[in-house]
CSV table of C-alpha atoms in Angstrom, one decimal:
chain,number,residue,atom,x,y,z
A,1,MET,CA,37.1,4.6,43.0
A,2,THR,CA,36.8,4.2,39.3
A,3,THR,CA,33.6,4.5,37.3
A,4,GLU,CA,32.8,1.5,35.2
A,5,TYR,CA,32.7,2.3,31.4
A,6,SER,CA,29.2,2.1,30.1
A,7,PRO,CA,29.0,2.0,26.3
A,8,PRO,CA,26.4,4.2,24.6
A,9,THR,CA,23.4,2.8,22.9
A,10,ILE,CA,23.9,2.4,19.2
A,11,THR,CA,21.0,3.0,16.8
A,12,PRO,CA,21.2,0.8,13.7
A,13,VAL,CA,20.2,2.7,10.6
A,14,LEU,CA,19.3,0.2,7.9
A,15,LEU,CA,19.2,1.5,4.3
A,16,CYS,CA,16.5,-0.5,2.5
A,17,GLY,CA,15.6,0.9,-0.8
A,18,GLY,CA,17.8,-0.5,-3.6
A,19,SER,CA,16.6,-2.6,-6.6
A,20,GLY,CA,19.5,-5.0,-7.0
A,21,THR,CA,19.2,-5.5,-10.8
A,22,ARG,CA,22.5,-7.6,-10.9
A,23,LEU,CA,20.6,-10.4,-9.2
A,24,TRP,CA,17.8,-10.5,-11.7
A,25,PRO,CA,15.5,-12.5,-12.0
A,26,LEU,CA,15.3,-13.1,-8.3
A,27,SER,CA,15.8,-9.5,-7.4
A,28,ARG,CA,13.5,-7.0,-9.1
A,29,LYS,CA,12.3,-3.4,-8.6
A,30,SER,CA,9.1,-4.6,-6.9
A,31,TYR,CA,10.8,-7.1,-4.6
A,32,PRO,CA,14.6,-6.5,-4.4
A,33,LYS,CA,17.3,-8.8,-3.1
A,34,GLN,CA,17.3,-7.6,0.5
A,35,PHE,CA,13.9,-9.2,1.1
A,36,SER,CA,15.0,-12.6,-0.5
A,37,ARG,CA,16.4,-15.6,1.2
A,38,LEU,CA,19.5,-15.8,-0.9
A,39,ILE,CA,21.7,-17.3,1.8
A,40,GLY,CA,20.2,-19.2,4.7
A,41,GLU,CA,16.7,-19.2,6.1
A,42,LYS,CA,16.4,-15.5,6.8
A,43,SER,CA,16.2,-12.7,4.2
A,44,LEU,CA,19.2,-10.5,3.9
A,45,PHE,CA,17.2,-7.7,5.5
A,46,GLN,CA,16.3,-9.9,8.5
A,47,ALA,CA,19.8,-11.1,8.9
A,48,SER,CA,21.1,-7.5,8.9
A,49,ALA,CA,18.6,-6.5,11.5
A,50,ALA,CA,19.4,-9.5,13.7
A,51,ARG,CA,23.2,-8.8,13.3
A,52,LEU,CA,22.7,-5.2,14.6
A,53,SER,CA,20.7,-6.2,17.7
A,54,GLY,CA,21.6,-6.9,21.3
A,55,HIS,CA,21.8,-5.1,24.6
A,56,GLU,CA,24.1,-2.4,23.2
A,57,TYR,CA,21.8,-1.7,20.2
A,58,GLY,CA,18.5,0.3,20.2
A,59,PRO,CA,15.6,-0.5,17.9
A,60,PRO,CA,16.6,-0.2,14.2
A,61,LEU,CA,15.7,2.9,12.3
A,62,VAL,CA,14.8,1.9,8.7
A,63,ILE,CA,14.8,4.1,5.7
A,64,THR,CA,12.9,2.6,2.8
A,65,ASN,CA,10.3,3.6,0.1
A,66,SER,CA,6.6,3.4,0.1
A,67,ASP,CA,6.4,0.2,-1.9
A,68,PHE,CA,8.4,-1.7,0.7
A,69,ARG,CA,7.0,-0.3,3.9
A,70,PHE,CA,4.8,-3.2,4.7
A,71,ILE,CA,7.4,-5.8,3.7
A,72,VAL,CA,9.8,-4.2,6.2
A,73,THR,CA,7.3,-4.4,9.1
A,74,GLU,CA,6.3,-7.9,8.2
A,75,GLN,CA,9.8,-9.3,7.9
A,76,LEU,CA,10.9,-7.6,11.2
A,77,ALA,CA,7.9,-9.0,13.0
A,78,GLU,CA,8.7,-12.5,11.5
A,79,ALA,CA,12.2,-12.1,12.9
A,80,GLY,CA,10.9,-11.0,16.3
A,81,ILE,CA,12.5,-7.5,16.0
A,82,ASP,CA,10.6,-4.4,17.0
A,83,PRO,CA,11.5,-1.4,14.7
A,84,GLY,CA,12.1,2.1,15.9
A,85,ALA,CA,11.2,4.7,13.3
A,86,ILE,CA,10.6,3.8,9.7
A,87,LEU,CA,11.2,6.7,7.4
A,88,ILE,CA,9.6,6.6,3.9
A,89,GLU,CA,11.5,8.3,1.1
A,90,PRO,CA,9.2,9.9,-1.5
A,91,GLU,CA,11.9,8.9,-4.0
A,92,GLY,CA,15.4,7.6,-3.9
A,93,ARG,CA,18.0,10.4,-3.6
A,94,ASN,CA,21.1,8.2,-2.8
A,95,THR,CA,22.7,7.7,0.6
A,96,ALA,CA,23.6,11.2,1.7
A,97,PRO,CA,20.1,12.6,2.1
A,98,ALA,CA,19.0,9.3,3.6
A,99,VAL,CA,21.7,9.3,6.3
A,100,LEU,CA,21.1,13.0,7.0
A,101,ALA,CA,17.3,12.4,7.4
A,102,ALA,CA,18.1,9.7,10.0
A,103,ALA,CA,20.5,12.0,11.8
A,104,LEU,CA,18.0,14.8,11.9
A,105,TRP,CA,15.3,12.5,13.2
A,106,LEU,CA,17.6,11.2,15.9
A,107,GLU,CA,18.7,14.7,16.8
A,108,ARG,CA,15.1,15.2,18.1
A,109,GLN,CA,14.8,11.8,19.7
A,110,ASP,CA,18.2,11.0,21.1
A,111,PRO,CA,20.9,13.6,20.3
A,112,ASP,CA,23.6,11.7,22.2
A,113,ALA,CA,23.1,8.5,20.2
A,114,LEU,CA,25.7,6.8,18.0
A,115,MET,CA,24.4,5.8,14.5
A,116,LEU,CA,25.5,2.6,12.8
A,117,VAL,CA,24.6,3.1,9.1
A,118,ALA,CA,24.5,-0.1,7.1
A,119,PRO,CA,23.0,-1.4,3.9
A,120,SER,CA,20.4,-4.2,4.5
A,121,ASP,CA,21.5,-6.6,1.7
A,122,HIS,CA,25.0,-7.7,2.9
A,123,VAL,CA,26.1,-11.1,4.0
A,124,VAL,CA,28.3,-11.4,7.2
A,125,PRO,CA,28.8,-15.1,8.2
A,126,ASP,CA,30.1,-14.2,11.6
A,127,PRO,CA,27.8,-11.7,13.3
A,128,ASP,CA,29.7,-11.9,16.6
A,129,ALA,CA,32.9,-10.8,14.9
A,130,PHE,CA,31.1,-7.9,13.2
A,131,ARG,CA,29.6,-6.7,16.6
A,132,ALA,CA,33.1,-7.0,18.0
A,133,ALA,CA,34.4,-4.7,15.2
A,134,VAL,CA,31.7,-2.2,16.0
A,135,GLU,CA,32.7,-2.3,19.6
A,136,ALA,CA,36.3,-1.6,18.6
A,137,GLY,CA,35.2,1.4,16.7
A,138,THR,CA,32.9,2.8,19.3
A,139,PRO,CA,35.4,4.9,21.4
A,140,ALA,CA,36.6,6.6,18.2
A,141,ALA,CA,33.0,7.4,17.2
A,142,GLN,CA,32.4,8.8,20.7
A,143,ALA,CA,35.4,11.0,20.3
A,144,GLY,CA,34.0,12.6,17.2
A,145,GLN,CA,35.5,10.4,14.5
A,146,LEU,CA,33.6,9.3,11.4
A,147,VAL,CA,34.3,5.6,11.5
A,148,THR,CA,34.0,3.4,8.4
A,149,PHE,CA,34.4,-0.3,8.2
A,150,GLY,CA,36.7,-1.7,5.5
A,151,ILE,CA,36.8,-5.4,4.4
A,152,LYS,CA,40.1,-7.3,4.0
A,153,PRO,CA,40.2,-8.1,0.3
A,154,THR,CA,40.2,-11.7,-0.7
A,155,HIS,CA,40.7,-11.2,-4.4
A,156,ALA,CA,41.2,-8.4,-7.0
A,157,GLU,CA,37.6,-7.2,-7.1
A,158,THR,CA,36.7,-4.5,-9.7
A,159,GLY,CA,33.1,-4.1,-8.5
A,160,TYR,CA,33.9,-2.4,-5.2
A,161,GLY,CA,35.4,1.0,-4.2
A,162,TYR,CA,38.5,0.8,-1.9
A,163,LEU,CA,39.8,2.5,1.2
A,164,GLU,CA,43.5,3.3,1.3
A,165,LEU,CA,45.0,3.1,4.8
A,166,ALA,CA,47.6,5.5,6.0
A,167,GLU,CA,49.3,2.8,8.0
A,168,ASP,CA,50.0,-0.9,7.8
A,169,PRO,CA,47.0,-2.9,9.0
A,170,GLY,CA,49.3,-5.7,10.2
A,171,SER,CA,47.0,-8.7,11.0
A,172,PHE,CA,43.9,-6.7,10.0
A,173,ALA,CA,42.8,-6.8,13.6
A,174,ALA,CA,39.6,-4.9,14.3
A,175,LYS,CA,40.9,-1.5,15.6
A,176,PRO,CA,40.6,2.1,14.4
A,177,LEU,CA,43.2,3.0,11.8
A,178,THR,CA,43.9,6.2,9.9
A,179,LEU,CA,42.2,6.4,6.5
A,180,SER,CA,44.2,8.1,3.8
A,181,ARG,CA,41.7,8.3,1.0
A,182,PHE,CA,38.7,6.7,-0.9
A,183,VAL,CA,39.5,5.0,-4.2
A,184,GLU,CA,37.0,4.5,-7.0
A,185,LYS,CA,36.3,1.1,-8.5
A,186,PRO,CA,39.5,0.0,-10.2
A,187,ASP,CA,40.2,-1.9,-13.4
A,188,ALA,CA,41.5,-5.4,-13.1
A,189,SER,CA,45.2,-4.5,-13.1
A,190,ARG,CA,44.9,-1.7,-10.5
A,191,ALA,CA,42.8,-4.0,-8.3
A,192,ALA,CA,45.6,-6.6,-8.5
A,193,GLU,CA,48.1,-3.9,-7.5
A,194,MET,CA,46.0,-2.8,-4.5
A,195,LEU,CA,45.5,-6.4,-3.4
A,196,ALA,CA,49.3,-7.0,-3.5
A,197,ALA,CA,50.0,-3.7,-1.6
A,198,GLY,CA,48.2,-4.9,1.5
A,199,THR,CA,47.1,-1.4,2.6
A,200,PHE,CA,43.8,-1.3,0.8
A,201,LEU,CA,40.4,-2.4,2.0
A,202,TRP,CA,37.0,-2.9,0.3
A,203,ASN,CA,34.6,0.0,1.0
A,204,ALA,CA,31.6,-1.7,2.6
A,205,GLY,CA,29.6,1.5,2.9
A,206,ILE,CA,29.1,0.9,6.7
A,207,PHE,CA,29.6,3.8,9.1
A,208,LEU,CA,29.6,4.6,12.8
A,209,PHE,CA,29.4,8.1,14.2
A,210,SER,CA,27.6,10.3,16.7
A,211,VAL,CA,24.6,12.3,15.6
A,212,ASP,CA,26.5,15.5,16.4
A,213,ALA,CA,29.6,14.5,14.4
A,214,ILE,CA,27.7,13.6,11.2
A,215,LEU,CA,25.5,16.7,11.4
A,216,THR,CA,28.7,18.8,11.8
A,217,ALA,CA,30.2,17.1,8.8
A,218,PHE,CA,27.1,17.8,6.7
A,219,LYS,CA,27.1,21.5,7.7
A,220,THR,CA,30.8,21.7,6.8
A,221,HIS,CA,31.0,19.7,3.6
A,222,ALA,CA,27.4,19.5,2.2
A,223,PRO,CA,25.5,22.5,3.7
A,224,ALA,CA,23.1,22.7,0.7
A,225,LEU,CA,21.5,19.4,1.8
A,226,ILE,CA,20.6,20.6,5.3
A,227,ALA,CA,17.6,22.8,4.5
A,228,PRO,CA,15.6,20.5,2.2
A,229,VAL,CA,16.2,17.4,4.3
A,230,ARG,CA,15.5,19.1,7.5
A,231,ALA,CA,12.2,20.4,6.0
A,232,ALA,CA,11.4,16.9,4.7
A,233,VAL,CA,11.8,15.5,8.2
A,234,ALA,CA,10.0,18.4,10.0
A,235,GLN,CA,7.1,18.4,7.6
A,236,GLY,CA,6.9,14.6,7.4
A,237,LYS,CA,3.4,13.0,7.9
A,238,PRO,CA,2.9,10.1,10.3
A,239,ASP,CA,1.1,7.2,8.6
A,240,LEU,CA,0.3,4.0,10.4
A,241,GLY,CA,3.6,4.0,12.4
A,242,PHE,CA,5.7,5.3,9.4
A,243,LEU,CA,7.0,8.8,8.8
A,244,ARG,CA,6.5,9.9,5.2
A,245,LEU,CA,9.1,12.5,4.5
A,246,ASP,CA,7.7,15.6,2.8
A,247,PRO,CA,7.9,15.1,-1.0
A,248,GLY,CA,8.2,18.7,-2.0
A,249,SER,CA,11.1,19.4,0.4
A,250,TRP,CA,12.8,16.0,-0.4
A,251,THR,CA,12.9,16.8,-4.1
A,252,GLY,CA,15.1,19.7,-3.4
A,253,ALA,CA,17.9,17.5,-1.9
A,254,GLU,CA,20.7,16.6,-4.3
A,255,ASP,CA,21.0,13.0,-5.4
A,256,ILE,CA,24.4,12.1,-4.0
A,257,SER,CA,26.2,9.4,-2.0
A,258,ILE,CA,27.5,10.1,1.5
A,259,ASP,CA,31.0,9.2,0.2
A,260,TYR,CA,30.9,12.0,-2.3
A,261,ALA,CA,29.0,14.5,-0.1
A,262,VAL,CA,30.9,14.1,3.1
A,263,MET,CA,33.4,11.3,3.6
A,264,GLU,CA,35.8,12.2,0.8
A,265,HIS,CA,36.2,15.7,2.2
A,266,ALA,CA,36.3,15.0,6.0
A,267,ASP,CA,39.6,15.0,8.0
A,268,ASN,CA,38.3,13.1,11.0
A,269,LEU,CA,38.0,9.7,9.5
A,270,SER,CA,39.0,6.3,11.0
A,271,VAL,CA,38.6,2.9,9.5
A,272,VAL,CA,38.2,-0.4,11.3
A,273,PRO,CA,39.4,-3.4,9.3
A,274,PHE,CA,37.1,-6.5,9.2
A,275,ALA,CA,38.5,-9.8,8.1
A,276,ALA,CA,35.9,-12.3,9.2
A,277,GLY,CA,34.0,-12.6,5.9
A,278,TRP,CA,31.7,-10.3,4.1
A,279,SER,CA,29.9,-10.0,0.7
A,280,ASP,CA,27.4,-7.4,-0.7
A,281,LEU,CA,26.1,-10.1,-3.0
A,282,GLY,CA,26.6,-7.7,-5.9
A,283,GLY,CA,26.1,-10.4,-8.5
A,284,TRP,CA,25.4,-14.1,-9.0
A,285,ASP,CA,29.1,-14.8,-8.9
A,286,ALA,CA,29.2,-13.5,-5.4
A,287,VAL,CA,26.2,-15.7,-4.5
A,288,TRP,CA,28.1,-18.7,-5.9
A,289,ARG,CA,31.1,-17.9,-3.7
A,290,GLU,CA,28.9,-17.6,-0.6
A,291,THR,CA,26.9,-20.8,-1.3
A,292,GLU,CA,28.1,-24.3,-0.2
A,293,GLN,CA,29.8,-26.0,-3.1
A,294,ASP,CA,30.8,-29.6,-3.9
A,295,ALA,CA,34.3,-30.8,-4.8
A,296,GLN,CA,33.8,-29.5,-8.4
A,297,GLY,CA,32.8,-26.1,-7.2
A,298,VAL,CA,29.1,-26.6,-8.1
A,299,ALA,CA,26.4,-24.9,-5.9
A,300,THR,CA,22.8,-26.0,-6.3
A,301,SER,CA,19.5,-25.2,-4.6
A,302,VAL,CA,17.1,-27.8,-3.4
A,303,ASN,CA,15.3,-28.0,-6.7
A,304,ALA,CA,18.4,-28.2,-8.9
A,305,THR,CA,20.5,-31.1,-10.1
A,306,ALA,CA,24.0,-31.0,-11.6
A,307,ILE,CA,25.5,-33.8,-13.7
A,308,ASP,CA,29.2,-33.5,-14.6
A,309,CYS,CA,29.3,-29.8,-14.0
A,310,VAL,CA,32.2,-27.6,-12.9
A,311,GLU,CA,32.2,-24.3,-11.0
A,312,THR,CA,28.6,-23.7,-11.7
A,313,LEU,CA,25.6,-22.2,-9.9
A,314,LEU,CA,22.2,-23.8,-10.5
A,315,ARG,CA,19.1,-22.4,-8.6
A,316,SER,CA,15.4,-22.9,-8.9
A,317,GLU,CA,13.3,-20.5,-6.9
A,318,ASP,CA,10.1,-22.5,-7.5
A,319,ASP,CA,9.2,-25.8,-5.9
A,320,ARG,CA,7.4,-26.8,-9.0
A,321,LEU,CA,10.3,-26.3,-11.4
A,322,GLU,CA,13.4,-28.5,-11.4
A,323,VAL,CA,16.6,-27.2,-13.0
A,324,VAL,CA,19.0,-29.8,-14.4
A,325,GLY,CA,22.5,-29.0,-15.8
A,326,ILE,CA,24.6,-31.4,-17.7
A,327,GLY,CA,28.3,-30.8,-18.6
A,328,LEU,CA,28.2,-27.2,-17.7
A,329,LYS,CA,31.4,-25.2,-16.8
A,330,ASN,CA,31.4,-21.7,-15.3
A,331,ILE,CA,27.7,-21.2,-15.8
A,332,ILE,CA,25.0,-19.4,-13.8
A,333,ALA,CA,21.5,-20.7,-14.2
A,334,VAL,CA,18.6,-19.2,-12.1
A,335,ALA,CA,15.0,-20.1,-12.8
A,336,MET,CA,11.9,-18.3,-11.6
A,337,PRO,CA,8.3,-19.2,-12.5
A,338,ASP,CA,8.2,-16.4,-15.1
A,339,ALA,CA,11.9,-16.0,-16.2
A,340,VAL,CA,15.2,-18.0,-16.5
A,341,LEU,CA,18.7,-16.6,-16.5
A,342,VAL,CA,21.6,-18.5,-18.1
A,343,ALA,CA,24.9,-16.7,-18.2
A,344,ASP,CA,28.6,-17.3,-18.3
A,345,SER,CA,30.0,-16.7,-14.8
A,346,SER,CA,32.5,-14.1,-16.2
A,347,ARG,CA,29.5,-12.0,-17.3
A,348,ALA,CA,27.8,-11.9,-13.9
A,349,GLN,CA,28.1,-8.1,-13.6
A,350,ASP,CA,26.3,-7.8,-17.0
A,351,VAL,CA,23.0,-9.2,-15.8
A,352,LYS,CA,21.7,-5.7,-15.4
A,353,LEU,CA,21.9,-5.5,-19.2
A,354,ALA,CA,19.1,-8.1,-19.3
A,355,VAL,CA,16.9,-5.9,-17.2
A,356,THR,CA,17.5,-3.0,-19.6
A,357,ALA,CA,16.7,-5.1,-22.6
A,358,LEU,CA,13.5,-6.4,-21.1
A,359,LYS,CA,12.4,-2.9,-20.2
A,360,GLU,CA,12.9,-1.9,-23.8
A,361,LYS,CA,10.5,-4.8,-24.7
A,362,ASN,CA,8.0,-3.6,-22.0
A,363,ALA,CA,8.3,-7.1,-20.4
A,364,ASP,CA,6.8,-7.3,-16.9
A,365,GLN,CA,9.6,-9.6,-15.9
A,366,ALA,CA,12.0,-6.7,-16.0
A,367,THR,CA,10.6,-5.1,-12.8
A,368,MET,CA,7.6,-7.1,-11.5
A,369,PHE,CA,8.1,-10.0,-9.1
A,370,PRO,CA,5.9,-13.1,-9.7
A,371,LYS,CA,4.4,-12.7,-6.2
A,372,ASP,CA,2.8,-9.3,-5.6
A,373,HIS,CA,3.3,-8.5,-1.9
A,374,ARG,CA,0.7,-6.5,-0.1
A,375,PRO,CA,0.3,-5.5,3.6
A,376,TRP,CA,-2.3,-8.3,4.1
A,377,GLY,CA,-0.2,-11.0,2.4
A,378,TRP,CA,0.5,-11.7,-1.3
A,379,PHE,CA,-1.0,-13.0,-4.6
A,380,GLU,CA,0.4,-14.6,-7.7
A,381,SER,CA,-1.1,-15.2,-11.2
A,382,LEU,CA,-1.5,-18.8,-12.1
A,383,ALA,CA,-3.1,-18.4,-15.5
A,384,ILE,CA,-4.0,-15.5,-17.7
A,385,GLY,CA,-6.2,-15.7,-20.8
A,386,ASP,CA,-8.6,-13.6,-22.9
A,387,ARG,CA,-11.1,-12.1,-20.4
A,388,PHE,CA,-10.0,-14.3,-17.5
A,389,GLN,CA,-7.2,-14.6,-14.9
A,390,VAL,CA,-6.6,-17.2,-12.1
A,391,LYS,CA,-4.8,-16.1,-8.9
A,392,ARG,CA,-3.7,-17.7,-5.7
A,393,ILE,CA,-4.2,-15.3,-2.8
A,394,HIS,CA,-2.5,-15.7,0.6
A,395,VAL,CA,-4.0,-13.7,3.5
A,396,HIS,CA,-2.1,-13.4,6.8
A,397,PRO,CA,-3.9,-14.3,10.1
A,398,GLY,CA,-6.0,-11.3,11.2
A,399,ALA,CA,-5.4,-9.4,8.0
A,400,ALA,CA,-8.0,-7.9,5.7
A,401,LEU,CA,-8.1,-6.7,2.1
A,402,SER,CA,-9.7,-3.3,1.4
A,403,LEU,CA,-13.4,-2.8,1.0
A,404,GLN,CA,-13.5,-2.4,-2.8
A,405,SER,CA,-15.4,-2.7,-6.1
A,406,HIS,CA,-14.5,-3.2,-9.7
A,407,HIS,CA,-15.9,-1.6,-12.9
A,408,HIS,CA,-14.8,-4.3,-15.4
A,409,ARG,CA,-14.6,-7.7,-13.7
A,410,ALA,CA,-16.5,-10.2,-11.6
A,411,GLU,CA,-14.7,-12.6,-9.3
A,412,HIS,CA,-15.2,-16.2,-8.0
A,413,TRP,CA,-13.4,-17.1,-4.8
A,414,ILE,CA,-12.7,-20.7,-3.7
A,415,VAL,CA,-11.2,-21.2,-0.2
A,416,VAL,CA,-8.6,-23.9,-0.2
A,417,GLN,CA,-7.1,-23.3,3.3
A,418,GLY,CA,-8.5,-21.7,6.4
A,419,THR,CA,-11.7,-19.7,6.7
A,420,ALA,CA,-12.5,-16.4,5.0
A,421,LYS,CA,-14.9,-13.7,6.3
A,422,VAL,CA,-16.5,-12.4,3.1
A,423,THR,CA,-18.5,-9.2,2.6
A,424,VAL,CA,-20.5,-8.8,-0.6
A,425,ASP,CA,-22.6,-5.6,-0.5
A,426,ASP,CA,-24.7,-6.0,2.6
A,427,LYS,CA,-24.1,-9.7,3.2
A,428,VAL,CA,-21.3,-11.0,5.5
A,429,SER,CA,-20.6,-14.7,5.6
A,430,LEU,CA,-17.9,-17.2,6.7
A,431,VAL,CA,-16.5,-19.3,3.8
A,432,SER,CA,-14.6,-22.5,4.8
A,433,GLU,CA,-12.3,-24.8,2.9
A,434,ASN,CA,-13.9,-26.2,-0.3
A,435,GLN,CA,-16.6,-23.6,-0.3
A,436,SER,CA,-16.9,-20.7,-2.8
A,437,VAL,CA,-18.5,-17.3,-3.2
A,438,TYR,CA,-19.4,-15.2,-6.3
A,439,VAL,CA,-18.7,-11.4,-6.4
A,440,PRO,CA,-20.7,-9.8,-9.2
A,441,LEU,CA,-19.3,-6.9,-11.2
A,442,GLY,CA,-19.7,-3.7,-9.3
A,443,ALA,CA,-20.4,-5.3,-5.9
A,444,VAL,CA,-18.7,-3.7,-2.9
A,445,HIS,CA,-16.7,-6.5,-1.3
A,446,ARG,CA,-14.0,-7.5,1.1
A,447,MET,CA,-12.2,-10.7,2.3
A,448,GLU,CA,-10.7,-11.1,5.8
A,449,ASN,CA,-8.9,-13.8,7.6
A,450,PRO,CA,-10.4,-14.1,11.1
A,451,GLY,CA,-8.4,-17.1,12.0
A,452,LYS,CA,-4.9,-17.8,13.4
A,453,VAL,CA,-3.5,-19.6,10.4
A,454,PRO,CA,-3.0,-18.3,6.9
A,455,MET,CA,-6.0,-18.3,4.6
A,456,VAL,CA,-5.5,-19.3,1.0
A,457,LEU,CA,-8.0,-19.0,-1.8
A,458,ILE,CA,-8.1,-19.3,-5.6
A,459,GLU,CA,-9.6,-16.3,-7.3
A,460,VAL,CA,-11.0,-16.5,-10.9
A,461,GLN,CA,-11.5,-13.1,-12.5
A,462,THR,CA,-13.7,-12.7,-15.6
A,463,GLY,CA,-14.3,-9.5,-17.5
A,464,SER,CA,-13.2,-7.1,-20.2
A,465,TYR,CA,-10.2,-5.6,-18.2
A,466,LEU,CA,-8.3,-7.3,-15.4
A,467,GLY,CA,-5.6,-4.8,-14.4
A,468,GLU,CA,-4.8,-4.0,-10.7
A,469,ASP,CA,-5.9,-0.4,-11.3
A,470,ASP,CA,-9.5,-1.5,-11.7
A,471,ILE,CA,-10.0,-1.2,-8.0
A,472,THR,CA,-11.9,1.4,-6.2
A,473,ARG,CA,-11.2,1.4,-2.4
A,474,HIS,CA,-14.0,2.4,-0.1
A,475,GLU,CA,-12.2,1.6,3.1
A,476,ASP,CA,-8.7,0.3,3.9
A,477,VAL,CA,-7.1,-0.5,7.3
A,478,TYR,CA,-3.7,0.2,5.8
A,479,ALA,CA,-4.5,3.8,4.7
A,480,ARG,CA,-3.6,3.1,1.0
A,481,GLY,CA,-4.8,5.2,-1.9
A,482,PRO,CA,-8.2,4.9,-3.6
A,483,ASP,CA,-7.0,2.6,-6.4
A,484,GLY,CA,-5.2,-0.8,-6.3
A,485,THR,CA,-1.7,0.3,-7.3
A,486,ASP,CA,-0.1,0.3,-3.8
């Protein structure tokens, strides 16, 4: 009598902390590309979480930073996915400490688990094919191998690292093969040589291994990381369902990638080829390739129009702003409400230079997204002048802003959708559509959405200083700090 094989539960580990400056102006430090709907109706993060779900997968373990913690939970809830643990990095220390923290956390919760580590900002058009590739690599991971996934190259790409195979991949079928070595990002001529050789794969930065195997690898190849990361996990503080890793311990961990720390030194490596389509959307040229194009190679968003253009990407990220291109060739044009990028397609990888230049000018557009996302919803500035600012504020059903006061400004609120429950000092009232309320300077106040639909209001601020740090929080259901900066 044979025992039926039962595959182990795989815990997806989603890395969710990058800034994605090469996709500026859509991707910015305050709201990077993984949370944007670059391709399709889901954000890249939501699509990644959905791709790594199913009966063989456990709840995802997410590693992110404090600024994104509520965006992560909101987008997972919107996608109908219940998260497992959400670990908050005090600061980015690259992928090796992040993966080690996930492994140490899982060691306490499910030491027999397999971990599937993946960035949260990749595009995989065929999720079923990817899950099949994971299934193909599972027996090797159970046997103690560190399994990585390599992408069959489609062109001589210089923006990716490569994996050199020790054997001919044949048809690039999804099965574990022996990995010879990791190869750094090549120049154009070397990339062309590797493409022609047929034994190189793009390094996707996706890994599958058991908790025990990766911890053993860290102890063998990067032992100095163990103590600070273990202390950061052990001394982490629970916070509204998140685990904040201990900042003091975390600072002692080296800033290093898992490739450099472990993978390039390990001798128990396997690679599963994947040939069903993949992109890390590492630049607007990659977005152009992944977007549906017309016969002239032109890709446009809903609010963009191309006339006599060739091999061009035109996008408007604002329903109120129409982008029109005439006679363009090999051009990228991306418009946001507060910034516009126009670049030759061959310079797509240089978009990060624009971010550097804007930072040197102290321009908010370098890092700040037009919509400021908060745990209760979001707001955006509609007009800013001397001693006044006009905002649109969107509050999710059942959500509430902090109980707060201001030293330098008064506020007028006009409800344009839904109903607001408003507290001003000792008075609590319901304010419906087309009604308004005045919040005097210094008054302790709060707005809540008691309804089941979003509540939207227009806020007019007047005063001598209108910065977000002019907020004193007296109570907050989201356990944020006493000022308004998080």
